[in-house]
PDB file of C-alpha atoms in Angstrom:
ATOM      1  CA  MET A 159       1.733 -15.703   7.486  1.00 49.00           C
ATOM      2  CA  LYS A 160       5.092 -14.503   6.215  1.00 51.00           C
ATOM      3  CA  ASN A 161       4.632 -16.724   3.171  1.00 44.00           C
ATOM      4  CA  THR A 162       1.211 -15.151   2.699  1.00 46.00           C
ATOM      5  CA  PHE A 163       2.798 -11.702   2.546  1.00 51.00           C
ATOM      6  CA  LEU A 164       5.304 -12.978  -0.006  1.00 44.00           C
ATOM      7  CA  LEU A 165       2.464 -14.485  -1.997  1.00 42.00           C
ATOM      8  CA  PHE A 166       0.644 -11.162  -1.784  1.00 48.00           C
ATOM      9  CA  LEU A 167       3.590  -9.158  -3.080  1.00 48.00           C
ATOM     10  CA  LEU A 168       4.337 -11.596  -5.861  1.00 42.00           C
ATOM     11  CA  SER A 169       0.769 -11.845  -7.027  1.00 42.00           C
ATOM     12  CA  LEU A 170       0.363  -8.082  -7.163  1.00 44.00           C
ATOM     13  CA  GLY A 171       3.468  -7.759  -9.255  1.00 40.00           C
ATOM     14  CA  MET A 172       2.034 -10.187 -11.787  1.00 37.00           C
ATOM     15  CA  LEU A 173      -1.412  -8.628 -11.751  1.00 37.00           C
ATOM     16  CA  HIS A 174       0.075  -5.274 -12.611  1.00 38.00           C
ATOM     17  CA  ALA A 175       1.613  -6.780 -15.734  1.00 36.00           C
ATOM     18  CA  VAL A 176      -1.783  -6.671 -17.477  1.00 36.00           C
ATOM     19  CA  ALA A 177      -1.691  -3.541 -19.658  1.00 37.00           C
ATOM     20  CA  GLN A 178      -4.648  -2.345 -21.700  1.00 43.00           C
ATOM     21  CA  GLN A 179      -5.415   0.966 -23.385  1.00 43.00           C
ATOM     22  CA  PRO A 180      -8.779   2.222 -22.046  1.00 43.00           C
ATOM     23  CA  SER A 181     -11.391   3.544 -24.427  1.00 43.00           C
ATOM     24  CA  GLU A 182     -13.073   6.912 -23.840  1.00 41.00           C
ATOM     25  CA  GLN A 183     -16.155   5.070 -22.583  1.00 40.00           C
ATOM     26  CA  GLU A 184     -14.061   3.069 -20.119  1.00 40.00           C
ATOM     27  CA  ILE A 185     -12.458   6.234 -18.754  1.00 41.00           C
ATOM     28  CA  GLN A 186     -15.939   7.634 -18.113  1.00 45.00           C
ATOM     29  CA  HIS A 187     -16.907   4.447 -16.264  1.00 57.00           C
ATOM     30  CA  ARG A 188     -13.941   4.041 -13.961  1.00 63.00           C
ATOM     31  CA  PRO A 189     -13.974   4.780 -10.233  1.00 73.00           C
ATOM     32  CA  GLY A 190     -12.226   7.905  -9.076  1.00 77.00           C
ATOM     33  CA  LEU A 191     -12.541  10.494  -6.348  1.00 88.00           C
ATOM     34  CA  GLN A 192     -14.816  13.496  -6.736  1.00 84.00           C
ATOM     35  CA  GLY A 193     -14.854  16.944  -5.145  1.00 90.00           C
ATOM     36  CA  ASP A 194     -12.288  18.988  -3.255  1.00 95.00           C
ATOM     37  CA  SER A 195     -11.930  16.633  -0.292  1.00 95.00           C
ATOM     38  CA  ILE A 196     -13.533  13.441   0.912  1.00 95.00           C
ATOM     39  CA  ALA A 197     -13.022  11.372   4.065  1.00 96.00           C
ATOM     40  CA  PHE A 198     -13.415   7.639   4.641  1.00 96.00           C
ATOM     41  CA  PRO A 199     -13.701   6.001   8.069  1.00 97.00           C
ATOM     42  CA  LEU A 200     -10.984   3.364   8.469  1.00 97.00           C
ATOM     43  CA  THR A 201     -11.208  -0.040  10.070  1.00 96.00           C
ATOM     44  CA  LEU A 202      -7.906  -1.568  11.151  1.00 95.00           C
ATOM     45  CA  VAL A 203      -7.790  -5.347  10.997  1.00 94.00           C
ATOM     46  CA  ASP A 204      -4.522  -6.455  12.532  1.00 89.00           C
ATOM     47  CA  ALA A 205      -2.035  -4.247  10.625  1.00 89.00           C
ATOM     48  CA  PHE A 206      -4.215  -3.509   7.624  1.00 93.00           C
ATOM     49  CA  PRO A 207      -6.433  -0.475   6.866  1.00 96.00           C
ATOM     50  CA  PHE A 208      -9.863  -1.140   5.342  1.00 97.00           C
ATOM     51  CA  VAL A 209     -12.844   0.911   4.191  1.00 97.00           C
ATOM     52  CA  SER A 210     -16.372  -0.494   4.242  1.00 97.00           C
ATOM     53  CA  VAL A 211     -18.118  -0.967   0.902  1.00 97.00           C
ATOM     54  CA  LYS A 212     -20.827  -2.864  -0.951  1.00 97.00           C
ATOM     55  CA  VAL A 213     -20.071  -4.324  -4.390  1.00 97.00           C
ATOM     56  CA  ASN A 214     -23.157  -5.390  -6.337  1.00 96.00           C
ATOM     57  CA  GLY A 215     -24.989  -5.492  -3.010  1.00 96.00           C
ATOM     58  CA  VAL A 216     -22.406  -7.702  -1.261  1.00 97.00           C
ATOM     59  CA  LYS A 217     -21.081  -6.115   1.950  1.00 97.00           C
ATOM     60  CA  GLY A 218     -17.371  -6.229   2.671  1.00 97.00           C
ATOM     61  CA  LYS A 219     -14.210  -4.210   3.078  1.00 97.00           C
ATOM     62  CA  PHE A 220     -11.646  -2.931   0.576  1.00 97.00           C
ATOM     63  CA  MET A 221      -8.059  -2.913   1.813  1.00 96.00           C
ATOM     64  CA  PHE A 222      -6.495   0.516   1.292  1.00 96.00           C
ATOM     65  CA  ASP A 223      -3.281  -0.750  -0.224  1.00 93.00           C
ATOM     66  CA  THR A 224      -0.756   1.731  -1.612  1.00 93.00           C
ATOM     67  CA  GLY A 225       1.204  -1.260  -2.923  1.00 88.00           C
ATOM     68  CA  ASN A 226      -1.582  -1.949  -5.435  1.00 87.00           C
ATOM     69  CA  LYS A 227      -1.658   0.235  -8.559  1.00 87.00           C
ATOM     70  CA  ASN A 228      -5.218  -0.535  -9.722  1.00 86.00           C
ATOM     71  CA  TYR A 229      -8.278   1.695  -9.280  1.00 89.00           C
ATOM     72  CA  ILE A 230     -10.069  -1.041  -7.434  1.00 93.00           C
ATOM     73  CA  GLU A 231      -9.671  -4.792  -7.554  1.00 92.00           C
ATOM     74  CA  ILE A 232     -12.493  -7.113  -6.592  1.00 95.00           C
ATOM     75  CA  ASN A 233     -12.301 -10.449  -4.815  1.00 95.00           C
ATOM     76  CA  ASP A 234     -14.365 -12.635  -7.137  1.00 94.00           C
ATOM     77  CA  ASN A 235     -14.353 -15.333  -4.474  1.00 94.00           C
ATOM     78  CA  MET A 236     -16.830 -13.088  -2.584  1.00 96.00           C
ATOM     79  CA  VAL A 237     -18.678 -11.347  -5.411  1.00 96.00           C
ATOM     80  CA  ASN A 238     -20.271 -13.451  -8.139  1.00 94.00           C
ATOM     81  CA  LEU A 239     -19.039 -12.066 -11.477  1.00 94.00           C
ATOM     82  CA  PRO A 240     -20.427 -14.440 -14.117  1.00 90.00           C
ATOM     83  CA  ARG A 241     -19.171 -12.427 -17.114  1.00 89.00           C
ATOM     84  CA  LYS A 242     -15.546 -12.075 -15.982  1.00 91.00           C
ATOM     85  CA  ARG A 243     -12.945 -12.628 -18.698  1.00 91.00           C
ATOM     86  CA  ALA A 244      -9.679 -14.356 -17.875  1.00 90.00           C
ATOM     87  CA  VAL A 245      -6.771 -12.343 -19.237  1.00 87.00           C
ATOM     88  CA  LYS A 246      -3.657 -13.775 -17.619  1.00 77.00           C
ATOM     89  CA  LYS A 247      -2.461 -16.819 -15.721  1.00 67.00           C
ATOM     90  CA  GLY A 248       0.430 -16.526 -13.316  1.00 52.00           C
ATOM     91  CA  GLN A 249       2.265 -18.532 -10.703  1.00 45.00           C
ATOM     92  CA  VAL A 250       3.684 -17.312  -7.416  1.00 42.00           C
ATOM     93  CA  GLY A 251       6.877 -18.364  -5.676  1.00 37.00           C
ATOM     94  CA  SER A 252       5.123 -20.899  -3.460  1.00 38.00           C
ATOM     95  CA  GLY A 253       3.803 -22.694  -6.547  1.00 40.00           C
ATOM     96  CA  GLN A 254       0.171 -21.581  -6.387  1.00 47.00           C
ATOM     97  CA  SER A 255      -1.409 -20.333  -9.602  1.00 58.00           C
ATOM     98  CA  PHE A 256      -4.050 -17.653 -10.075  1.00 67.00           C
ATOM     99  CA  ILE A 257      -6.126 -16.075 -12.814  1.00 83.00           C
ATOM    100  CA  THR A 258      -6.497 -12.342 -13.381  1.00 86.00           C
ATOM    101  CA  ASN A 259      -9.923 -11.417 -14.725  1.00 92.00           C
ATOM    102  CA  VAL A 260     -11.412  -8.284 -16.284  1.00 92.00           C
ATOM    103  CA  ASN A 261     -15.078  -7.404 -15.781  1.00 92.00           C
ATOM    104  CA  ASP A 262     -17.674  -5.410 -17.733  1.00 85.00           C
ATOM    105  CA  THR A 263     -19.673  -4.276 -15.930  1.00 81.00           C
ATOM    106  CA  ILE A 264     -19.625  -3.868 -12.159  1.00 92.00           C
ATOM    107  CA  ALA A 265     -23.158  -2.634 -11.515  1.00 94.00           C
ATOM    108  CA  GLU A 266     -22.532  -0.735  -8.271  1.00 94.00           C
ATOM    109  CA  VAL A 267     -19.788   0.065  -5.780  1.00 95.00           C
ATOM    110  CA  GLU A 268     -21.126   1.935  -2.737  1.00 95.00           C
ATOM    111  CA  PHE A 269     -18.849   3.185   0.059  1.00 95.00           C
ATOM    112  CA  LYS A 270     -19.979   3.784   3.632  1.00 93.00           C
ATOM    113  CA  ASN A 271     -19.445   7.551   3.262  1.00 93.00           C
ATOM    114  CA  GLY A 272     -21.943   7.656   0.394  1.00 92.00           C
ATOM    115  CA  LEU A 273     -19.549   7.728  -2.581  1.00 93.00           C
ATOM    116  CA  THR A 274     -21.137   5.482  -5.196  1.00 93.00           C
ATOM    117  CA  PHE A 275     -20.156   4.331  -8.697  1.00 93.00           C
ATOM    118  CA  HIS A 276     -22.361   2.632 -11.276  1.00 92.00           C
ATOM    119  CA  ASN A 277     -21.658   0.501 -14.333  1.00 92.00           C
ATOM    120  CA  LEU A 278     -17.884   0.366 -14.016  1.00 92.00           C
ATOM    121  CA  LEU A 279     -15.997  -1.054 -16.983  1.00 90.00           C
ATOM    122  CA  ASN A 280     -12.669  -2.874 -17.307  1.00 89.00           C
ATOM    123  CA  ILE A 281     -12.327  -3.645 -13.586  1.00 92.00           C
ATOM    124  CA  ASN A 282      -9.839  -6.290 -12.453  1.00 91.00           C
ATOM    125  CA  SER A 283     -10.755  -9.176 -10.210  1.00 93.00           C
ATOM    126  CA  ALA A 284      -9.069 -12.295  -8.864  1.00 91.00           C
ATOM    127  CA  ASN A 285      -9.667 -15.009  -6.313  1.00 91.00           C
ATOM    128  CA  LEU A 286      -8.285 -13.394  -3.151  1.00 89.00           C
ATOM    129  CA  ASP A 287      -9.278 -16.153  -0.765  1.00 90.00           C
ATOM    130  CA  PHE A 288      -5.795 -16.102   0.814  1.00 85.00           C
ATOM    131  CA  LEU A 289      -6.635 -12.636   2.187  1.00 88.00           C
ATOM    132  CA  GLN A 290      -9.979 -13.884   3.454  1.00 92.00           C
ATOM    133  CA  ASN A 291      -8.321 -16.818   5.170  1.00 90.00           C
ATOM    134  CA  ASN A 292      -5.406 -14.914   6.697  1.00 87.00           C
ATOM    135  CA  ILE A 293      -6.672 -11.375   7.359  1.00 91.00           C
ATOM    136  CA  THR A 294     -10.468 -10.967   7.350  1.00 95.00           C
ATOM    137  CA  PRO A 295     -13.241 -13.129   5.857  1.00 96.00           C
ATOM    138  CA  ASP A 296     -15.046 -10.099   4.376  1.00 97.00           C
ATOM    139  CA  CYS A 297     -12.081  -8.793   2.352  1.00 96.00           C
ATOM    140  CA  ILE A 298     -13.850  -7.846  -0.879  1.00 97.00           C
ATOM    141  CA  GLY A 299     -10.765  -6.491  -2.651  1.00 94.00           C
ATOM    142  CA  TYR A 300      -8.498  -3.452  -2.778  1.00 93.00           C
ATOM    143  CA  ILE A 301      -8.391   0.273  -3.391  1.00 94.00           C
ATOM    144  CA  GLY A 302      -5.161   1.094  -5.197  1.00 92.00           C
ATOM    145  CA  HIS A 303      -3.095   4.005  -6.437  1.00 93.00           C
ATOM    146  CA  ASP A 304      -5.120   4.895  -9.553  1.00 92.00           C
ATOM    147  CA  PHE A 305      -8.267   5.362  -7.443  1.00 94.00           C
ATOM    148  CA  TYR A 306      -6.824   8.525  -5.895  1.00 95.00           C
ATOM    149  CA  LYS A 307      -4.923   9.916  -8.884  1.00 93.00           C
ATOM    150  CA  GLY A 308      -4.845  13.706  -8.682  1.00 94.00           C
ATOM    151  CA  TYR A 309      -5.344  13.699  -4.901  1.00 97.00           C
ATOM    152  CA  LEU A 310      -3.179  13.857  -1.780  1.00 97.00           C
ATOM    153  CA  PHE A 311      -4.209  11.745   1.174  1.00 98.00           C
ATOM    154  CA  LYS A 312      -3.841  11.958   4.946  1.00 98.00           C
ATOM    155  CA  LEU A 313      -3.564   8.627   6.750  1.00 98.00           C
ATOM    156  CA  ASP A 314      -4.498   8.699  10.445  1.00 97.00           C
ATOM    157  CA  TYR A 315      -4.516   5.358  12.267  1.00 95.00           C
ATOM    158  CA  VAL A 316      -5.278   6.979  15.652  1.00 92.00           C
ATOM    159  CA  GLN A 317      -8.509   8.649  14.529  1.00 95.00           C
ATOM    160  CA  ARG A 318      -9.199   5.788  12.080  1.00 96.00           C
ATOM    161  CA  LYS A 319      -9.614   8.233   9.210  1.00 97.00           C
ATOM    162  CA  LEU A 320      -8.447   8.488   5.604  1.00 97.00           C
ATOM    163  CA  THR A 321      -8.884  11.906   3.956  1.00 97.00           C
ATOM    164  CA  PHE A 322      -8.252  12.786   0.309  1.00 97.00           C
ATOM    165  CA  TYR A 323      -7.537  16.340  -0.907  1.00 97.00           C
ATOM    166  CA  LYS A 324      -7.644  17.362  -4.553  1.00 97.00           C
ATOM    167  CA  ALA A 325      -4.186  18.456  -5.741  1.00 96.00           C
ATOM    168  CA  THR A 326      -4.799  22.052  -6.861  1.00 96.00           C
ATOM    169  CA  GLU A 327      -2.493  25.025  -7.423  1.00 95.00           C
ATOM    170  CA  GLU A 328      -4.109  26.804  -4.485  1.00 96.00           C
ATOM    171  CA  ARG A 329      -3.477  23.826  -2.211  1.00 96.00           C
ATOM    172  CA  LYS A 330       0.197  23.737  -3.160  1.00 94.00           C
ATOM    173  CA  LEU A 331       0.481  27.188  -1.596  1.00 95.00           C
ATOM    174  CA  SER A 332      -1.995  26.958   1.284  1.00 96.00           C
ATOM    175  CA  LYS A 333      -1.126  23.412   2.464  1.00 97.00           C
ATOM    176  CA  ASP A 334      -4.464  23.390   4.261  1.00 97.00           C
ATOM    177  CA  PHE A 335      -4.033  19.682   4.944  1.00 97.00           C
ATOM    178  CA  LEU A 336      -1.428  20.669   7.584  1.00 97.00           C
ATOM    179  CA  LYS A 337      -3.752  23.027   9.489  1.00 96.00           C
ATOM    180  CA  GLY A 338      -3.729  22.179  13.187  1.00 96.00           C
ATOM    181  CA  GLU A 339      -0.998  19.556  12.733  1.00 97.00           C
ATOM    182  CA  LYS A 340       2.507  19.401  14.188  1.00 98.00           C
ATOM    183  CA  LEU A 341       4.893  18.812  11.286  1.00 98.00           C
ATOM    184  CA  LEU A 342       7.854  16.579  12.168  1.00 98.00           C
ATOM    185  CA  ALA A 343       9.493  16.086   8.767  1.00 98.00           C
ATOM    186  CA  VAL A 344       8.982  16.438   5.019  1.00 98.00           C
ATOM    187  CA  LEU A 345      10.356  13.422   3.157  1.00 98.00           C
ATOM    188  CA  ASN A 346      11.145  13.958  -0.516  1.00 98.00           C
ATOM    189  CA  PHE A 347      10.822  10.700  -2.418  1.00 98.00           C
ATOM    190  CA  GLU A 348      11.424   9.220  -5.847  1.00 97.00           C
ATOM    191  CA  THR A 349       9.559   6.570  -7.799  1.00 95.00           C
ATOM    192  CA  ARG A 350      10.948   4.076 -10.256  1.00 94.00           C
ATOM    193  CA  ARG A 351       9.142   1.525 -12.403  1.00 90.00           C
ATOM    194  CA  LEU A 352       5.998   1.540 -10.265  1.00 91.00           C
ATOM    195  CA  PRO A 353       4.581   5.021  -9.551  1.00 93.00           C
ATOM    196  CA  ASN A 354       2.758   3.908  -6.397  1.00 93.00           C
ATOM    197  CA  HIS A 355       5.912   3.043  -4.404  1.00 95.00           C
ATOM    198  CA  PRO A 356       7.600   6.114  -2.801  1.00 97.00           C
ATOM    199  CA  MET A 357      11.321   5.489  -2.223  1.00 98.00           C
ATOM    200  CA  VAL A 358      13.668   7.268   0.179  1.00 98.00           C
ATOM    201  CA  HIS A 359      17.259   7.098   1.391  1.00 98.00           C
ATOM    202  CA  VAL A 360      17.755   5.425   4.769  1.00 98.00           C
ATOM    203  CA  LYS A 361      20.718   4.945   7.093  1.00 98.00           C
ATOM    204  CA  ILE A 362      20.767   2.544  10.021  1.00 98.00           C
ATOM    205  CA  GLY A 363      23.904   2.687  12.136  1.00 96.00           C
ATOM    206  CA  GLY A 364      25.879   3.983   9.172  1.00 94.00           C
ATOM    207  CA  VAL A 365      24.578   1.295   6.766  1.00 97.00           C
ATOM    208  CA  ASP A 366      22.836   2.572   3.621  1.00 97.00           C
ATOM    209  CA  PHE A 367      19.378   1.274   2.686  1.00 98.00           C
ATOM    210  CA  LEU A 368      16.738   1.961   0.106  1.00 98.00           C
ATOM    211  CA  GLY A 369      13.449   2.545   1.878  1.00 98.00           C
ATOM    212  CA  SER A 370       9.865   2.413   0.613  1.00 97.00           C
ATOM    213  CA  PHE A 371       6.350   2.721   2.073  1.00 96.00           C
ATOM    214  CA  ASP A 372       3.421   0.308   1.791  1.00 94.00           C
ATOM    215  CA  THR A 373       0.179   0.222   3.797  1.00 94.00           C
ATOM    216  CA  GLY A 374      -0.363  -3.442   2.890  1.00 88.00           C
ATOM    217  CA  GLN A 375       2.114  -4.948   5.376  1.00 88.00           C
ATOM    218  CA  TYR A 376       3.727  -4.693   8.829  1.00 91.00           C
ATOM    219  CA  GLY A 377       7.099  -3.711   7.391  1.00 94.00           C
ATOM    220  CA  LEU A 378      10.167  -5.732   6.428  1.00 95.00           C
ATOM    221  CA  ILE A 379      13.939  -5.488   6.352  1.00 97.00           C
ATOM    222  CA  GLN A 380      16.446  -7.278   4.101  1.00 97.00           C
ATOM    223  CA  LEU A 381      20.173  -6.723   4.296  1.00 96.00           C
ATOM    224  CA  GLU A 382      23.497  -8.284   3.363  1.00 96.00           C
ATOM    225  CA  ASP A 383      25.058 -10.728   5.816  1.00 95.00           C
ATOM    226  CA  HIS A 384      27.954  -8.474   6.824  1.00 95.00           C
ATOM    227  CA  ALA A 385      25.577  -5.534   7.366  1.00 96.00           C
ATOM    228  CA  ALA A 386      23.253  -7.698   9.466  1.00 96.00           C
ATOM    229  CA  LYS A 387      26.192  -8.823  11.606  1.00 96.00           C
ATOM    230  CA  ASP A 388      27.353  -5.222  12.054  1.00 96.00           C
ATOM    231  CA  LEU A 389      23.910  -3.963  13.118  1.00 97.00           C
ATOM    232  CA  LYS A 390      23.406  -6.896  15.489  1.00 96.00           C
ATOM    233  CA  ASN A 391      26.757  -6.194  17.130  1.00 96.00           C
ATOM    234  CA  LYS A 392      25.689  -2.558  17.577  1.00 96.00           C
ATOM    235  CA  LYS A 393      22.344  -3.673  19.116  1.00 96.00           C
ATOM    236  CA  LEU A 394      20.483  -1.920  16.305  1.00 97.00           C
ATOM    237  CA  LEU A 395      18.966  -5.109  14.860  1.00 97.00           C
ATOM    238  CA  ILE A 396      17.443  -7.083  17.710  1.00 96.00           C
ATOM    239  CA  ASP A 397      15.650 -10.419  17.586  1.00 92.00           C
ATOM    240  CA  ALA A 398      12.062  -9.869  18.771  1.00 86.00           C
ATOM    241  CA  GLY A 399      11.023 -13.537  18.797  1.00 79.00           C
ATOM    242  CA  LYS A 400       7.765 -14.441  17.075  1.00 69.00           C
ATOM    243  CA  ASN A 401       4.974 -12.081  16.154  1.00 66.00           C
ATOM    244  CA  GLY A 402       1.256 -12.834  16.446  1.00 59.00           C
ATOM    245  CA  HIS A 403       1.365 -14.926  13.277  1.00 62.00           C
ATOM    246  CA  ASN A 404       4.255 -17.057  14.582  1.00 59.00           C
ATOM    247  CA  ASP A 405       6.726 -15.468  12.164  1.00 76.00           C
ATOM    248  CA  GLU A 406      10.182 -14.206  13.053  1.00 88.00           C
ATOM    249  CA  ALA A 407      10.314 -10.517  13.927  1.00 93.00           C
ATOM    250  CA  VAL A 408      13.033  -7.964  14.638  1.00 96.00           C
ATOM    251  CA  ASN A 409      13.251  -4.532  16.246  1.00 97.00           C
ATOM    252  CA  VAL A 410      15.310  -1.936  14.373  1.00 98.00           C
ATOM    253  CA  ASN A 411      16.835   1.132  16.067  1.00 97.00           C
ATOM    254  CA  ASP A 412      18.694   4.245  14.901  1.00 97.00           C
ATOM    255  CA  ILE A 413      16.806   4.577  11.609  1.00 98.00           C
ATOM    256  CA  VAL A 414      17.342   7.903   9.826  1.00 98.00           C
ATOM    257  CA  ILE A 415      15.216   8.689   6.751  1.00 98.00           C
ATOM    258  CA  ASN A 416      16.574  11.273   4.293  1.00 97.00           C
ATOM    259  CA  GLY A 417      18.900  12.559   6.993  1.00 96.00           C
ATOM    260  CA  THR A 418      16.007  14.215   8.848  1.00 96.00           C
ATOM    261  CA  LEU A 419      13.569  11.796  10.536  1.00 98.00           C
ATOM    262  CA  LYS A 420      14.956   9.555  13.290  1.00 98.00           C
ATOM    263  CA  LEU A 421      12.937   6.626  14.582  1.00 98.00           C
ATOM    264  CA  SER A 422      12.821   2.973  15.578  1.00 97.00           C
ATOM    265  CA  VAL A 423      10.386   0.247  14.541  1.00 97.00           C
ATOM    266  CA  LYS A 424       9.396  -2.881  16.402  1.00 95.00           C
ATOM    267  CA  GLY A 425       8.195  -6.224  15.131  1.00 94.00           C
ATOM    268  CA  ILE A 426       8.977  -6.133  11.414  1.00 95.00           C
ATOM    269  CA  ALA A 427       9.835  -9.174   9.319  1.00 94.00           C
ATOM    270  CA  PRO A 428      13.418 -10.104   8.378  1.00 95.00           C
ATOM    271  CA  TYR A 429      13.605 -11.180   4.722  1.00 94.00           C
ATOM    272  CA  THR A 430      16.335 -12.811   2.682  1.00 94.00           C
ATOM    273  CA  LEU A 431      17.537 -11.578  -0.705  1.00 93.00           C
ATOM    274  CA  GLU A 432      15.910 -14.634  -2.272  1.00 91.00           C
ATOM    275  CA  GLN A 433      12.555 -13.745  -0.741  1.00 90.00           C
ATOM    276  CA  THR A 434      12.701 -10.150  -1.999  1.00 90.00           C
ATOM    277  CA  ALA A 435      14.005 -11.030  -5.471  1.00 88.00           C
ATOM    278  CA  PRO A 436      10.597 -11.195  -7.246  1.00 83.00           C
ATOM    279  CA  PHE A 437       9.379  -7.765  -6.128  1.00 86.00           C
ATOM    280  CA  ARG A 438      12.879  -6.247  -6.323  1.00 90.00           C
ATOM    281  CA  LYS A 439      12.682  -6.765 -10.076  1.00 86.00           C
ATOM    282  CA  GLY A 440       9.180  -5.353 -10.352  1.00 84.00           C
ATOM    283  CA  MET A 441      10.029  -2.293  -8.225  1.00 91.00           C
ATOM    284  CA  GLN A 442      13.469  -1.792  -9.819  1.00 93.00           C
ATOM    285  CA  ILE A 443      15.335  -2.138  -6.511  1.00 95.00           C
ATOM    286  CA  THR A 444      19.079  -2.515  -7.097  1.00 94.00           C
ATOM    287  CA  GLU A 445      20.440  -1.540  -3.677  1.00 96.00           C
ATOM    288  CA  PRO A 446      21.754  -4.460  -1.574  1.00 96.00           C
ATOM    289  CA  ASN A 447      19.937  -3.383   1.610  1.00 97.00           C
ATOM    290  CA  TYR A 448      16.212  -2.632   1.678  1.00 98.00           C
ATOM    291  CA  ILE A 449      13.612  -1.686   4.290  1.00 97.00           C
ATOM    292  CA  CYS A 450       9.889  -1.239   3.757  1.00 96.00           C
ATOM    293  CA  PHE A 451       7.912   0.907   6.184  1.00 97.00           C
ATOM    294  CA  GLY A 452       4.443  -0.475   6.867  1.00 95.00           C
ATOM    295  CA  TYR A 453       2.086  -0.604   9.833  1.00 95.00           C
ATOM    296  CA  ARG A 454       4.860  -0.370  12.444  1.00 95.00           C
ATOM    297  CA  PHE A 455       5.763   3.012  10.978  1.00 97.00           C
ATOM    298  CA  PHE A 456       2.224   4.300  10.421  1.00 97.00           C
ATOM    299  CA  GLU A 457       1.119   3.492  13.964  1.00 95.00           C
ATOM    300  CA  GLN A 458       3.663   6.077  15.183  1.00 97.00           C
ATOM    301  CA  TYR A 459       2.654   9.023  12.971  1.00 97.00           C
ATOM    302  CA  LYS A 460       0.036  10.645  10.823  1.00 98.00           C
ATOM    303  CA  THR A 461       1.233  11.012   7.234  1.00 98.00           C
ATOM    304  CA  VAL A 462       0.210  13.024   4.179  1.00 98.00           C
ATOM    305  CA  TRP A 463       1.223  11.582   0.810  1.00 98.00           C
ATOM    306  CA  ASP A 464       1.610  13.960  -2.143  1.00 98.00           C
ATOM    307  CA  TYR A 465       2.540  11.953  -5.236  1.00 96.00           C
ATOM    308  CA  GLU A 466       2.488  14.970  -7.555  1.00 95.00           C
ATOM    309  CA  GLN A 467       5.044  16.893  -5.478  1.00 96.00           C
ATOM    310  CA  LYS A 468       6.778  13.651  -4.416  1.00 97.00           C
ATOM    311  CA  LYS A 469       6.610  14.441  -0.707  1.00 98.00           C
ATOM    312  CA  ILE A 470       5.456  12.607   2.400  1.00 98.00           C
ATOM    313  CA  TYR A 471       4.646  14.889   5.331  1.00 98.00           C
ATOM    314  CA  VAL A 472       5.205  13.179   8.688  1.00 98.00           C
ATOM    315  CA  LEU A 473       2.966  14.561  11.436  1.00 98.00           C
ATOM    316  CA  GLU A 474       2.703  14.006  15.166  1.00 97.00           C
ATOM    317  CA  LYS A 475      -0.075  11.516  15.820  1.00 92.00           C
TER     318      LYS A 475
END
């Protein structure tokens, strides 16, 4: 399964390399949120958040993946798209190749909450059978960053709810998305080459890390050998045996994000520099030590992500 995650990260990096200038017609026929706020019921499959949807009448689930930049991306192994156009061929680190396709048109995308789009143009698709085989057989694709452009979102794994709020001037002042919540920390973040990856400063036992957030994984840690030895000696990096997918896992203690939020995470994947090299380049990561916060972080908190203000609000779950 760990190799599947690496495949996933690598393939996304290559998919994002397809750059096209949309026409005015295409902009009018792209999916995007509507209204002041809208909520989606979440389904958690293992560590991954999904929303229910029908694409051209085929029922399935989109993964809500902040690591994906696209509006939506369709699994053309599930949905028959006879007029798809191949635009790029790539190869991942494990040697498998894939084709990125573009589609005109997707007749209908209908979400469980009633949000519906018709005749979508210039929509990406690919054969995502590795997600079907390793996560859920009805994975019909992804929702990515461009889908919620201009909106904040609140991610709540306890209530199984994903809520989007339009980023308005009034909301910047009122912060109504925090009403009734207990605020634990406000994390200011930066972005680099990819605007969908929030990045923060992290210390673990005095060792500096670059941190990022991604809903499409459990979480991972990669560090230099001398730093790993130091943290193991301090009992801050602890072998946790095998996880449910028979991959190595570690528990990490004494994590401090931006000097304000202190926490621990259990059961994340240890990665080598070689394994992180492909997405390090794509994400412009130059720091020697890196940690990505995924499911093992989100199961502990509710979070609100504000890309415009570059803030993540961490709330008591």
